[in-house]
mmCIF file of C-alpha atoms and ligand atoms in Angstrom:
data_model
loop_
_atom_site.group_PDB
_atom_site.id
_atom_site.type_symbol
_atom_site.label_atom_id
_atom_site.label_comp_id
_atom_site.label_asym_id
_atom_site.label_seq_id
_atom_site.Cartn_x
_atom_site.Cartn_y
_atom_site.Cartn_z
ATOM 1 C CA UNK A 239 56.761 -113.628 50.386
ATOM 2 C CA UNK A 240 55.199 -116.991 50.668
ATOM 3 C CA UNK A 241 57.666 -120.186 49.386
ATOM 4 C CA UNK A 242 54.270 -120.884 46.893
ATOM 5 C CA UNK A 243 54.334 -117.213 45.881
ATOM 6 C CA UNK A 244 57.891 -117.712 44.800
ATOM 7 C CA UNK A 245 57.358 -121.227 43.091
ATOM 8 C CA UNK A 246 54.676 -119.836 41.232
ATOM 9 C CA UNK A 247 56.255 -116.926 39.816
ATOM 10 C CA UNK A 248 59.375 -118.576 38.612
ATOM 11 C CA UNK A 249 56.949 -121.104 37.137
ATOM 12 C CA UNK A 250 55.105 -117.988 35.411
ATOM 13 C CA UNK A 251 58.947 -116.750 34.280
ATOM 14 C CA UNK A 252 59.338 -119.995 32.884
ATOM 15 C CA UNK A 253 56.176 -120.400 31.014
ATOM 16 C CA UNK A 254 56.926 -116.871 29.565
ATOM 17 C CA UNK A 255 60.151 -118.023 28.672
ATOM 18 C CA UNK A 256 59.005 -121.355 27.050
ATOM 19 C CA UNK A 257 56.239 -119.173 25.268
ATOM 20 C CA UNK A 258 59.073 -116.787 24.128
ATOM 21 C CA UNK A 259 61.165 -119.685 22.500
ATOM 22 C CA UNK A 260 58.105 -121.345 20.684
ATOM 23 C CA UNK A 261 57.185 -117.891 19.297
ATOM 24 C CA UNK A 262 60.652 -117.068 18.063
ATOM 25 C CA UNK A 263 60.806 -120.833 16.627
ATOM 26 C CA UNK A 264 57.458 -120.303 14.810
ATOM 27 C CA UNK A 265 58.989 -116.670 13.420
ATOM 28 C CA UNK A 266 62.094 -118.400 12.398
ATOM 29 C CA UNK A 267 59.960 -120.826 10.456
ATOM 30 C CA UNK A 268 57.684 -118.819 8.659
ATOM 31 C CA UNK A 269 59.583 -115.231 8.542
ATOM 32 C CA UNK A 270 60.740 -114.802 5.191
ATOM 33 C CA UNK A 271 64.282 -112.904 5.553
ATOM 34 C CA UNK A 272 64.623 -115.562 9.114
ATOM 35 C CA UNK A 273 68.239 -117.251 8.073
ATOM 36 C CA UNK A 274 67.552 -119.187 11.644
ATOM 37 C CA UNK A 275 66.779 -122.387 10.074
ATOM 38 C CA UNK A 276 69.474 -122.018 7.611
ATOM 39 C CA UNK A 277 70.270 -120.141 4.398
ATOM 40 C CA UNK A 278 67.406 -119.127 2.083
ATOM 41 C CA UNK A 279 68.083 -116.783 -0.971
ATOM 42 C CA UNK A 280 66.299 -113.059 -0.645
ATOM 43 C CA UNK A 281 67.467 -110.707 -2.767
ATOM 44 C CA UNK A 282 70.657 -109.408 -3.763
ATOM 45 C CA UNK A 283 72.424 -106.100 -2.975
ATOM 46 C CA UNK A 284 71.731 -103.630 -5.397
ATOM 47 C CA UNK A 285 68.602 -101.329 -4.367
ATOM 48 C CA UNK A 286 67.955 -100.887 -8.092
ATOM 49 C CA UNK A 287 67.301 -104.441 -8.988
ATOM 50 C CA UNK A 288 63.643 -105.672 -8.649
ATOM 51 C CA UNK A 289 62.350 -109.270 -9.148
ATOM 52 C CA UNK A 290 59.129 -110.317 -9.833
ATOM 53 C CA UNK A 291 57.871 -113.534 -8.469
ATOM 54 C CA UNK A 292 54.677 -115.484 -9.198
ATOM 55 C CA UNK A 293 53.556 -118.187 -6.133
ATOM 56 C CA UNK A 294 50.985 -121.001 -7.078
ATOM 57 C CA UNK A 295 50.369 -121.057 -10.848
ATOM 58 C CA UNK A 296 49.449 -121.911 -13.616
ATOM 59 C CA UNK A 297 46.306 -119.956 -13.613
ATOM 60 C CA UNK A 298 43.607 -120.355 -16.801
ATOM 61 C CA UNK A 299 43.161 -116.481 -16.951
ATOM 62 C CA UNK A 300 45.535 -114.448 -14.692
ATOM 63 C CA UNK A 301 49.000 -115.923 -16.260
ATOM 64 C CA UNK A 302 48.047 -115.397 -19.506
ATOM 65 C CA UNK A 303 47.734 -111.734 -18.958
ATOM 66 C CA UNK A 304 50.515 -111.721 -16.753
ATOM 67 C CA UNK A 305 52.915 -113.097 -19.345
ATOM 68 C CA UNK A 306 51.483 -110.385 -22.552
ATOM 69 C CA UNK A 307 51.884 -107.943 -19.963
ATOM 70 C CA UNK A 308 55.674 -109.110 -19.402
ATOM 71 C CA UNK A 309 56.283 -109.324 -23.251
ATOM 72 C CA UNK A 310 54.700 -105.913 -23.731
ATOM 73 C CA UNK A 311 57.307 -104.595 -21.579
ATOM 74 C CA UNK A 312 60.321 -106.898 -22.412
ATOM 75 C CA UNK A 313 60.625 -107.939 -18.524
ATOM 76 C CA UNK A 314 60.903 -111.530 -17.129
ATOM 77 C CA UNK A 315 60.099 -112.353 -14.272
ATOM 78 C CA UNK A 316 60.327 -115.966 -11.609
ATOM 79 C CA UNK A 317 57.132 -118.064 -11.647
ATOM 80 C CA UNK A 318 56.835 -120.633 -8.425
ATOM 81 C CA UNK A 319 54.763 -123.472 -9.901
ATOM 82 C CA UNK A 320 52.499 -125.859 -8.133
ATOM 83 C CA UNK A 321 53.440 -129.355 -9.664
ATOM 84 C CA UNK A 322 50.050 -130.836 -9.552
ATOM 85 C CA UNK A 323 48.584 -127.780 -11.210
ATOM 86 C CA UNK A 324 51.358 -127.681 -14.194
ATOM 87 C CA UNK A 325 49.914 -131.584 -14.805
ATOM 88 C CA UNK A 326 46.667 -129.888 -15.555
ATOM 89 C CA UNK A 327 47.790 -126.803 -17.766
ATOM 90 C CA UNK A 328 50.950 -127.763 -19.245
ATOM 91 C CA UNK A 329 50.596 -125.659 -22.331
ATOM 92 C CA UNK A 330 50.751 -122.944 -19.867
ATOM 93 C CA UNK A 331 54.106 -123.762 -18.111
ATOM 94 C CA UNK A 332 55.395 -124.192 -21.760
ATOM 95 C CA UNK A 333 54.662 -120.914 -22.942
ATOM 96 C CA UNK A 334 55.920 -119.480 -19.663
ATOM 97 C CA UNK A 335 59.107 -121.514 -19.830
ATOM 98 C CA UNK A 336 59.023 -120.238 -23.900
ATOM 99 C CA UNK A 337 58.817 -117.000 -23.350
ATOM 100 C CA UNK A 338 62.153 -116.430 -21.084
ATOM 101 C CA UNK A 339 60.807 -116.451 -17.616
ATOM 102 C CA UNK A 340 62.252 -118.746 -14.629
ATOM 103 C CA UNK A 341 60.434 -121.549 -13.507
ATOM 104 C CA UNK A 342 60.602 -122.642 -9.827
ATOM 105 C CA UNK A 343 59.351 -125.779 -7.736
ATOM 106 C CA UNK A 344 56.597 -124.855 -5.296
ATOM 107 C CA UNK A 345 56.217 -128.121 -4.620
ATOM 108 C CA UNK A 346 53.183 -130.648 -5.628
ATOM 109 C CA UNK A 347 50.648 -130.435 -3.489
ATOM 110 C CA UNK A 348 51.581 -127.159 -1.419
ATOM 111 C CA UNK A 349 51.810 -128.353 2.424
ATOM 112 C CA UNK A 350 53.169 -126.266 5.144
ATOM 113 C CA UNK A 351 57.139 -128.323 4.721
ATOM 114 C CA UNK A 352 57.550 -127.924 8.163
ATOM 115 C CA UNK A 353 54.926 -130.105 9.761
ATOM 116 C CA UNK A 354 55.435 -132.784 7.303
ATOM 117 C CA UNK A 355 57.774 -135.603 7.759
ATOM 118 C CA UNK A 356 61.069 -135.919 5.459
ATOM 119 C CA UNK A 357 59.933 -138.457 3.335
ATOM 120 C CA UNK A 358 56.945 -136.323 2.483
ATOM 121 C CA UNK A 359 59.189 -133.518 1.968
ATOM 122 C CA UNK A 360 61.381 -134.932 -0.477
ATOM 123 C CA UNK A 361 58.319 -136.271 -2.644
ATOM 124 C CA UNK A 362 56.910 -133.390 -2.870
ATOM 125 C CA UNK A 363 60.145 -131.523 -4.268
ATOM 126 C CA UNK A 364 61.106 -134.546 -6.359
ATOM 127 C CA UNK A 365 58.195 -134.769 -7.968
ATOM 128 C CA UNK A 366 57.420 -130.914 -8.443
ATOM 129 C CA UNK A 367 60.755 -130.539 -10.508
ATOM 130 C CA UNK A 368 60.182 -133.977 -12.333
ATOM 131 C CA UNK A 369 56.740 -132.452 -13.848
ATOM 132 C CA UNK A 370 58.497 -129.026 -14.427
ATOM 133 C CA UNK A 371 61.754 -130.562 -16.224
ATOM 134 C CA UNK A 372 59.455 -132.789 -18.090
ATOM 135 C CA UNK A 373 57.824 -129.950 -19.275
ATOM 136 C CA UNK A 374 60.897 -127.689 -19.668
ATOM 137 C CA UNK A 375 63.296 -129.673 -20.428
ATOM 138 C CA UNK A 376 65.810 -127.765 -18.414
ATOM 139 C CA UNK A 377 66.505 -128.078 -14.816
ATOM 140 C CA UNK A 378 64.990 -126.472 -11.812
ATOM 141 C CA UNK A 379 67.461 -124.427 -9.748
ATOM 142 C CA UNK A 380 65.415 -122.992 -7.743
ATOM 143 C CA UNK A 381 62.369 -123.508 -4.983
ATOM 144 C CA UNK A 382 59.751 -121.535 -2.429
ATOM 145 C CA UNK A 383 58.233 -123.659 0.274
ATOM 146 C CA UNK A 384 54.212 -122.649 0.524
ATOM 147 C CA UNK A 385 53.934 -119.908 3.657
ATOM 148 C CA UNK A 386 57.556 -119.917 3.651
ATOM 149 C CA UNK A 387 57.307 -123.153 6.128
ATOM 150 C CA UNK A 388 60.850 -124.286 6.686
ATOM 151 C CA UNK A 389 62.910 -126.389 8.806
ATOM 152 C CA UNK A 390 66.397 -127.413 8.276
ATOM 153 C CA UNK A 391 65.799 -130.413 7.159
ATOM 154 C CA UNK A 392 63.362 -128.844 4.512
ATOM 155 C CA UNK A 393 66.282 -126.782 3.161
ATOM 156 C CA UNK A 394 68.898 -129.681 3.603
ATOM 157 C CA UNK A 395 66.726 -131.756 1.563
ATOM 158 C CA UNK A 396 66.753 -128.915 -0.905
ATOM 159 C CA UNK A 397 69.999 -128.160 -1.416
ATOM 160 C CA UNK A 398 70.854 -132.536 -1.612
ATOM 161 C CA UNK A 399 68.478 -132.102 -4.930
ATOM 162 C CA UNK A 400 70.022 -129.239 -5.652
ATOM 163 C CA UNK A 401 67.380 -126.920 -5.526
ATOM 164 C CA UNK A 402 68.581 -123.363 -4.162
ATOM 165 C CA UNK A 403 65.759 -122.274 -1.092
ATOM 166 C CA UNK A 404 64.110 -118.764 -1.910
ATOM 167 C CA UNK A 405 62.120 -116.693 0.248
ATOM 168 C CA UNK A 406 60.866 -112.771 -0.479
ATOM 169 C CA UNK A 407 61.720 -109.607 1.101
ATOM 170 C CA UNK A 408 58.014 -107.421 -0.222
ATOM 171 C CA UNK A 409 55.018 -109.277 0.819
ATOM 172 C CA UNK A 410 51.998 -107.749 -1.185
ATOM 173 C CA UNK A 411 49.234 -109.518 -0.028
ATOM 174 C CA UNK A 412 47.312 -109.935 -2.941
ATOM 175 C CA UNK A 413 45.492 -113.303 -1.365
ATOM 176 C CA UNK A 414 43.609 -110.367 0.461
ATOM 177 C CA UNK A 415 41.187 -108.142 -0.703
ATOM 178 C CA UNK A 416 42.630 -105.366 -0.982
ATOM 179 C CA UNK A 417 42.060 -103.910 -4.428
ATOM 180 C CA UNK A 418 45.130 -103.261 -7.094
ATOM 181 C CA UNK A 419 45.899 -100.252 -5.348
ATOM 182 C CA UNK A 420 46.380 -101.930 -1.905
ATOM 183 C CA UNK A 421 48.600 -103.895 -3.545
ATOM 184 C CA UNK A 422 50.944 -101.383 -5.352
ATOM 185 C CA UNK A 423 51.070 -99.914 -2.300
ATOM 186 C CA UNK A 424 52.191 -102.758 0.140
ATOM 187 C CA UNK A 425 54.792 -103.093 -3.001
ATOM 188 C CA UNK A 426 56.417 -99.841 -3.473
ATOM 189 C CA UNK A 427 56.449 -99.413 0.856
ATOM 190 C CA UNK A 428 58.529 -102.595 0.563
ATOM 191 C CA UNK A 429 60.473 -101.798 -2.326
ATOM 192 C CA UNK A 430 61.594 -98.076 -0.513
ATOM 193 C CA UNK A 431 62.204 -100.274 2.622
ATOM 194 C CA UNK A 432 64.832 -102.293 1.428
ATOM 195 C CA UNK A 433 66.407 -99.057 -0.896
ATOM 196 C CA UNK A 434 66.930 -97.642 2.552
ATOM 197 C CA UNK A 435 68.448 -100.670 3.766
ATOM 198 C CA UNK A 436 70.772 -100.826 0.444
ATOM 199 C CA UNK A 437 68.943 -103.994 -0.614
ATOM 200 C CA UNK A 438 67.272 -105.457 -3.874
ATOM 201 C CA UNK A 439 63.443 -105.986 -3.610
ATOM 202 C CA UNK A 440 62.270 -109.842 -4.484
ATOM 203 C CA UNK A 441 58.477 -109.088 -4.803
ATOM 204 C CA UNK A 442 56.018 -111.928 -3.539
ATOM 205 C CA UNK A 443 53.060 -112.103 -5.689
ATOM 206 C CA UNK A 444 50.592 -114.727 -6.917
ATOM 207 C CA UNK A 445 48.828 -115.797 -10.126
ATOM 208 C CA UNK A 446 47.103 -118.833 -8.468
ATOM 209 C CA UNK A 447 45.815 -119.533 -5.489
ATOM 210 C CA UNK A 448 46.902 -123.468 -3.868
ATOM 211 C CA UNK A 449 43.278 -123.732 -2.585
ATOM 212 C CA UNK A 450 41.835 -124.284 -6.600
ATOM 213 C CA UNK A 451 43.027 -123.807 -10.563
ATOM 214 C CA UNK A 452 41.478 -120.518 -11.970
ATOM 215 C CA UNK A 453 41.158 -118.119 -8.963
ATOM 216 C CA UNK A 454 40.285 -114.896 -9.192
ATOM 217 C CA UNK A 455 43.954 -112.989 -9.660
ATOM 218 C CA UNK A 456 43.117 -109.938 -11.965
ATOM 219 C CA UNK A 457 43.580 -107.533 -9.043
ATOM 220 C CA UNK A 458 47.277 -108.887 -9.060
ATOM 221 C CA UNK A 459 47.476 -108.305 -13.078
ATOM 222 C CA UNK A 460 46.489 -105.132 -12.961
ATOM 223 C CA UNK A 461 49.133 -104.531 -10.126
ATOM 224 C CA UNK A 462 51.898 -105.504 -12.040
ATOM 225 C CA UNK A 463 50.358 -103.775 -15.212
ATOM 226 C CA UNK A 464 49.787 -100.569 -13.619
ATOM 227 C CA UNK A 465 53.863 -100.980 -11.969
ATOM 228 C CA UNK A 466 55.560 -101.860 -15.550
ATOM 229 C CA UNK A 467 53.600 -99.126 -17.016
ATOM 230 C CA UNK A 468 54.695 -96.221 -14.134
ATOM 231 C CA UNK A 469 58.165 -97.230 -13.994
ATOM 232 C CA UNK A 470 59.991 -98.467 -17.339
ATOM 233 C CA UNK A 471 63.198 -97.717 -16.385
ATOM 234 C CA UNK A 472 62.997 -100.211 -13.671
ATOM 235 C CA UNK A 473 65.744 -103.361 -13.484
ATOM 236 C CA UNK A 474 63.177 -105.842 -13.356
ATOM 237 C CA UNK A 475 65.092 -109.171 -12.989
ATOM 238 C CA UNK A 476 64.872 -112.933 -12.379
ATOM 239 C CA UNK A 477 66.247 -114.290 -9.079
ATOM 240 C CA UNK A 478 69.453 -115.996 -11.566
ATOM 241 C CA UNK A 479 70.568 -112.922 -11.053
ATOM 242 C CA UNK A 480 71.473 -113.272 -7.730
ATOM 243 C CA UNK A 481 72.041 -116.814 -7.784
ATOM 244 C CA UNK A 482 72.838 -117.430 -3.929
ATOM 245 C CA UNK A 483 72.165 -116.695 -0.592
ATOM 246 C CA UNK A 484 73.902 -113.677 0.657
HETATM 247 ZN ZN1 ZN B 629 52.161 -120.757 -2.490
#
Protein backbone atom coordinates (compact mmCIF):
# COMPACT_ATOMS: atom_id res chain seq x y z
CA UNK A 1 0.00 0.00 0.00
CA UNK A 2 1.05 3.37 -1.18
CA UNK A 3 2.30 5.99 1.90
CA UNK A 4 -0.76 8.39 0.14
CA UNK A 5 -3.12 5.41 0.31
CA UNK A 6 -2.42 5.24 3.99
CA UNK A 7 -2.54 9.12 4.66
CA UNK A 8 -5.69 9.23 3.03
CA UNK A 9 -7.46 6.64 4.79
CA UNK A 10 -6.55 7.67 8.26
CA UNK A 11 -7.63 11.11 7.06
CA UNK A 12 -11.07 9.39 5.94
CA UNK A 13 -11.03 7.59 9.72
CA UNK A 14 -10.66 10.88 11.03
CA UNK A 15 -13.24 12.74 9.16
CA UNK A 16 -15.63 9.84 10.15
CA UNK A 17 -14.63 10.28 13.51
CA UNK A 18 -14.99 14.14 13.58
CA UNK A 19 -18.44 13.54 11.77
CA UNK A 20 -19.29 10.99 14.56
CA UNK A 21 -18.59 13.56 17.44
CA UNK A 22 -20.56 16.51 15.75
CA UNK A 23 -23.51 14.12 15.26
CA UNK A 24 -23.53 12.83 18.80
CA UNK A 25 -23.06 16.66 19.97
CA UNK A 26 -26.07 17.71 17.82
CA UNK A 27 -28.15 14.48 19.46
CA UNK A 28 -27.05 15.53 22.83
CA UNK A 29 -28.44 18.95 22.10
CA UNK A 30 -31.65 18.37 20.74
CA UNK A 31 -32.52 14.65 22.11
CA UNK A 32 -35.00 15.07 24.65
CA UNK A 33 -34.14 12.26 27.41
CA UNK A 34 -29.96 13.37 26.31
CA UNK A 35 -28.70 14.24 30.14
CA UNK A 36 -25.23 14.98 28.06
CA UNK A 37 -25.46 18.60 28.42
CA UNK A 38 -26.59 18.35 31.91
CA UNK A 39 -29.71 17.51 33.92
CA UNK A 40 -33.14 18.16 32.38
CA UNK A 41 -36.37 16.88 34.17
CA UNK A 42 -38.37 13.91 32.09
CA UNK A 43 -40.65 12.18 33.87
CA UNK A 44 -40.78 10.46 37.02
CA UNK A 45 -40.85 6.73 37.89
CA UNK A 46 -44.15 5.50 38.16
CA UNK A 47 -45.49 3.95 34.71
CA UNK A 48 -48.98 4.98 35.83
CA UNK A 49 -48.46 8.66 36.02
CA UNK A 50 -49.08 10.66 32.76
CA UNK A 51 -48.47 14.43 32.20
CA UNK A 52 -49.83 16.49 29.79
CA UNK A 53 -47.84 19.28 28.36
CA UNK A 54 -48.85 22.16 26.08
CA UNK A 55 -45.63 23.89 23.93
CA UNK A 56 -46.21 27.45 22.38
CA UNK A 57 -49.52 28.93 23.60
CA UNK A 58 -51.78 30.88 24.16
CA UNK A 59 -53.82 29.98 21.20
CA UNK A 60 -57.31 32.15 20.35
CA UNK A 61 -59.24 28.83 19.65
CA UNK A 62 -57.33 25.59 20.49
CA UNK A 63 -56.65 26.49 24.41
CA UNK A 64 -59.90 27.36 25.03
CA UNK A 65 -61.12 23.96 24.15
CA UNK A 66 -58.25 22.45 25.57
CA UNK A 67 -58.86 23.89 29.02
CA UNK A 68 -63.19 22.92 28.99
CA UNK A 69 -61.94 19.74 27.90
CA UNK A 70 -59.52 19.56 31.09
CA UNK A 71 -62.35 20.87 33.43
CA UNK A 72 -64.80 18.39 31.93
CA UNK A 73 -62.58 15.76 33.10
CA UNK A 74 -61.13 17.29 36.36
CA UNK A 75 -57.38 16.84 34.92
CA UNK A 76 -54.62 19.53 34.86
CA UNK A 77 -52.24 19.54 32.91
CA UNK A 78 -48.44 21.85 32.22
CA UNK A 79 -48.82 24.63 29.63
CA UNK A 80 -45.21 25.95 28.12
CA UNK A 81 -46.02 29.57 27.25
CA UNK A 82 -44.44 31.76 24.67
CA UNK A 83 -43.85 35.16 26.55
CA UNK A 84 -44.45 37.39 23.66
CA UNK A 85 -47.67 35.60 22.85
CA UNK A 86 -49.08 35.74 26.67
CA UNK A 87 -48.49 39.86 26.06
CA UNK A 88 -51.08 39.48 23.39
CA UNK A 89 -53.76 37.13 25.10
CA UNK A 90 -53.34 37.62 28.67
CA UNK A 91 -56.90 36.85 29.59
CA UNK A 92 -55.96 33.54 28.31
CA UNK A 93 -52.88 32.76 30.53
CA UNK A 94 -55.19 34.01 33.40
CA UNK A 95 -57.83 31.66 32.99
CA UNK A 96 -55.26 28.92 32.43
CA UNK A 97 -53.30 29.93 35.51
CA UNK A 98 -57.21 30.16 37.20
CA UNK A 99 -58.21 27.12 36.45
CA UNK A 100 -55.30 24.93 38.28
CA UNK A 101 -52.97 24.16 35.48
CA UNK A 102 -49.00 24.83 35.59
CA UNK A 103 -47.59 27.48 33.74
CA UNK A 104 -44.05 27.19 32.28
CA UNK A 105 -41.50 29.66 30.51
CA UNK A 106 -40.95 28.77 26.86
CA UNK A 107 -39.17 31.60 26.53
CA UNK A 108 -40.10 35.05 24.57
CA UNK A 109 -39.42 34.84 21.33
CA UNK A 110 -38.74 30.94 20.87
CA UNK A 111 -35.00 30.67 19.39
CA UNK A 112 -33.13 27.50 19.12
CA UNK A 113 -31.07 28.40 23.01
CA UNK A 114 -28.26 26.78 21.73
CA UNK A 115 -27.04 28.93 18.89
CA UNK A 116 -27.73 32.03 20.74
CA UNK A 117 -25.26 33.77 22.86
CA UNK A 118 -25.73 33.92 26.86
CA UNK A 119 -26.84 37.23 27.10
CA UNK A 120 -29.60 36.41 24.66
CA UNK A 121 -30.34 33.44 26.60
CA UNK A 122 -30.89 34.92 29.80
CA UNK A 123 -33.29 37.70 28.25
CA UNK A 124 -35.24 35.57 26.83
CA UNK A 125 -35.92 33.46 30.15
CA UNK A 126 -35.98 36.62 32.26
CA UNK A 127 -38.34 38.16 30.47
CA UNK A 128 -40.65 35.06 29.64
CA UNK A 129 -41.21 34.49 33.49
CA UNK A 130 -41.48 38.36 34.17
CA UNK A 131 -44.70 38.44 31.70
CA UNK A 132 -45.94 35.06 33.18
CA UNK A 133 -45.50 36.15 37.04
CA UNK A 134 -46.98 39.41 36.10
CA UNK A 135 -49.78 37.70 34.94
CA UNK A 136 -49.87 34.94 37.61
CA UNK A 137 -48.73 36.32 40.26
CA UNK A 138 -46.91 33.24 41.35
CA UNK A 139 -43.56 32.13 40.32
CA UNK A 140 -42.36 30.09 37.43
CA UNK A 141 -40.58 26.88 38.45
CA UNK A 142 -40.33 25.48 35.58
CA UNK A 143 -39.03 25.86 31.66
CA UNK A 144 -38.79 23.95 27.98
CA UNK A 145 -36.26 25.38 25.59
CA UNK A 146 -38.04 25.50 21.84
CA UNK A 147 -36.74 22.06 19.87
CA UNK A 148 -35.34 21.07 23.06
CA UNK A 149 -32.04 23.23 22.00
CA UNK A 150 -29.73 23.08 24.97
CA UNK A 151 -26.31 23.70 26.00
CA UNK A 152 -24.96 23.84 29.41
CA UNK A 153 -24.84 27.08 29.70
CA UNK A 154 -28.61 27.22 28.63
CA UNK A 155 -29.46 25.01 31.63
CA UNK A 156 -26.86 26.75 34.01
CA UNK A 157 -28.50 29.90 33.25
CA UNK A 158 -31.71 28.16 34.14
CA UNK A 159 -31.19 26.76 37.16
CA UNK A 160 -29.17 30.53 38.43
CA UNK A 161 -32.99 31.90 37.84
CA UNK A 162 -34.20 29.14 39.26
CA UNK A 163 -36.10 27.73 36.65
CA UNK A 164 -36.02 23.74 36.73
CA UNK A 165 -35.05 22.51 32.71
CA UNK A 166 -37.84 20.08 31.30
CA UNK A 167 -37.72 18.04 28.35
CA UNK A 168 -40.46 15.10 27.20
CA UNK A 169 -40.17 11.48 26.91
CA UNK A 170 -43.61 10.98 24.05
CA UNK A 171 -43.14 13.13 21.11
CA UNK A 172 -46.59 13.26 19.24
CA UNK A 173 -45.97 15.23 16.44
CA UNK A 174 -48.92 17.11 16.15
CA UNK A 175 -46.91 20.12 14.14
CA UNK A 176 -47.38 17.38 11.35
CA UNK A 177 -50.22 16.43 9.54
CA UNK A 178 -51.06 13.63 10.67
CA UNK A 179 -54.72 13.62 11.64
CA UNK A 180 -55.99 13.08 15.51
CA UNK A 181 -55.53 9.58 15.09
CA UNK A 182 -51.82 9.80 14.07
CA UNK A 183 -51.47 11.51 16.98
CA UNK A 184 -53.11 9.20 19.64
CA UNK A 185 -51.18 6.82 18.18
CA UNK A 186 -47.54 8.26 18.31
CA UNK A 187 -48.97 8.90 22.09
CA UNK A 188 -50.10 5.67 23.43
CA UNK A 189 -46.72 3.83 21.40
CA UNK A 190 -44.81 6.22 23.67
CA UNK A 191 -46.76 5.93 26.65
CA UNK A 192 -46.42 1.66 26.43
CA UNK A 193 -42.68 2.43 25.72
CA UNK A 194 -41.79 3.92 28.79
CA UNK A 195 -44.45 1.35 30.94
CA UNK A 196 -42.02 -1.22 29.66
CA UNK A 197 -39.16 0.68 30.72
CA UNK A 198 -40.92 1.29 34.33
CA UNK A 199 -41.15 5.00 33.52
CA UNK A 200 -43.85 7.87 33.71
CA UNK A 201 -44.90 9.32 30.27
CA UNK A 202 -44.44 13.41 30.02
CA UNK A 203 -46.48 13.88 26.76
CA UNK A 204 -45.20 16.70 24.28
CA UNK A 205 -48.03 18.39 22.69
CA UNK A 206 -48.89 21.85 21.35
CA UNK A 207 -51.75 24.37 21.39
CA UNK A 208 -49.77 27.03 19.40
CA UNK A 209 -47.53 27.02 16.95
CA UNK A 210 -44.12 29.72 17.53
CA UNK A 211 -44.36 30.53 13.77
CA UNK A 212 -47.98 32.77 14.42
CA UNK A 213 -50.96 33.34 17.27
CA UNK A 214 -54.11 31.27 16.24
CA UNK A 215 -52.78 28.19 14.33
CA UNK A 216 -54.67 25.61 13.36
CA UNK A 217 -54.44 23.03 16.62
CA UNK A 218 -57.94 21.28 16.66
CA UNK A 219 -56.38 18.01 15.47
CA UNK A 220 -54.39 18.22 18.86
CA UNK A 221 -57.85 18.98 20.85
CA UNK A 222 -59.48 16.35 19.62
CA UNK A 223 -56.39 14.14 20.57
CA UNK A 224 -56.48 14.89 23.99
CA UNK A 225 -60.40 14.82 23.94
CA UNK A 226 -60.67 11.55 22.39
CA UNK A 227 -57.57 10.25 25.25
CA UNK A 228 -59.48 11.77 28.49
CA UNK A 229 -62.59 10.33 27.18
CA UNK A 230 -61.03 6.45 26.52
CA UNK A 231 -59.15 6.36 29.61
CA UNK A 232 -60.66 8.08 32.89
CA UNK A 233 -58.95 6.20 35.20
CA UNK A 234 -55.75 7.60 34.00
CA UNK A 235 -53.21 9.62 36.63
CA UNK A 236 -53.05 12.52 34.56
CA UNK A 237 -50.60 14.87 36.39
CA UNK A 238 -48.59 18.11 36.28
CA UNK A 239 -44.78 17.85 36.09
CA UNK A 240 -44.86 19.34 40.23
CA UNK A 241 -45.31 16.09 40.67
CA UNK A 242 -42.09 15.04 39.96
CA UNK A 243 -40.41 18.10 40.83
CA UNK A 244 -36.69 17.14 39.79
CA UNK A 245 -34.52 15.55 37.58
CA UNK A 246 -34.10 11.93 38.23
ZN1 LIG B 1 -42.10 25.37 21.25
Amino acid sequence: MSGINVRSSVAAGAAAALGLVAGGLAYASMWPTSQFFGRTLVAGSDPDELALTFDDGPNDAATPMLLEALARHQVRATFFIIGSFARQRPEIVRRVAAEGHLIGNHTMTHPRLALEPARKVRQELVDCSAVLEDLNRAPVRYFRPPFGSRRPIVLQLARELSLIPVTWNVTCHDWKPIGSEGILQRMSAGVERNRARGRGSSILLHDGSHRAMGMYRMDTVHAVEQVLEAQPGRRWVTLDAWSEPR
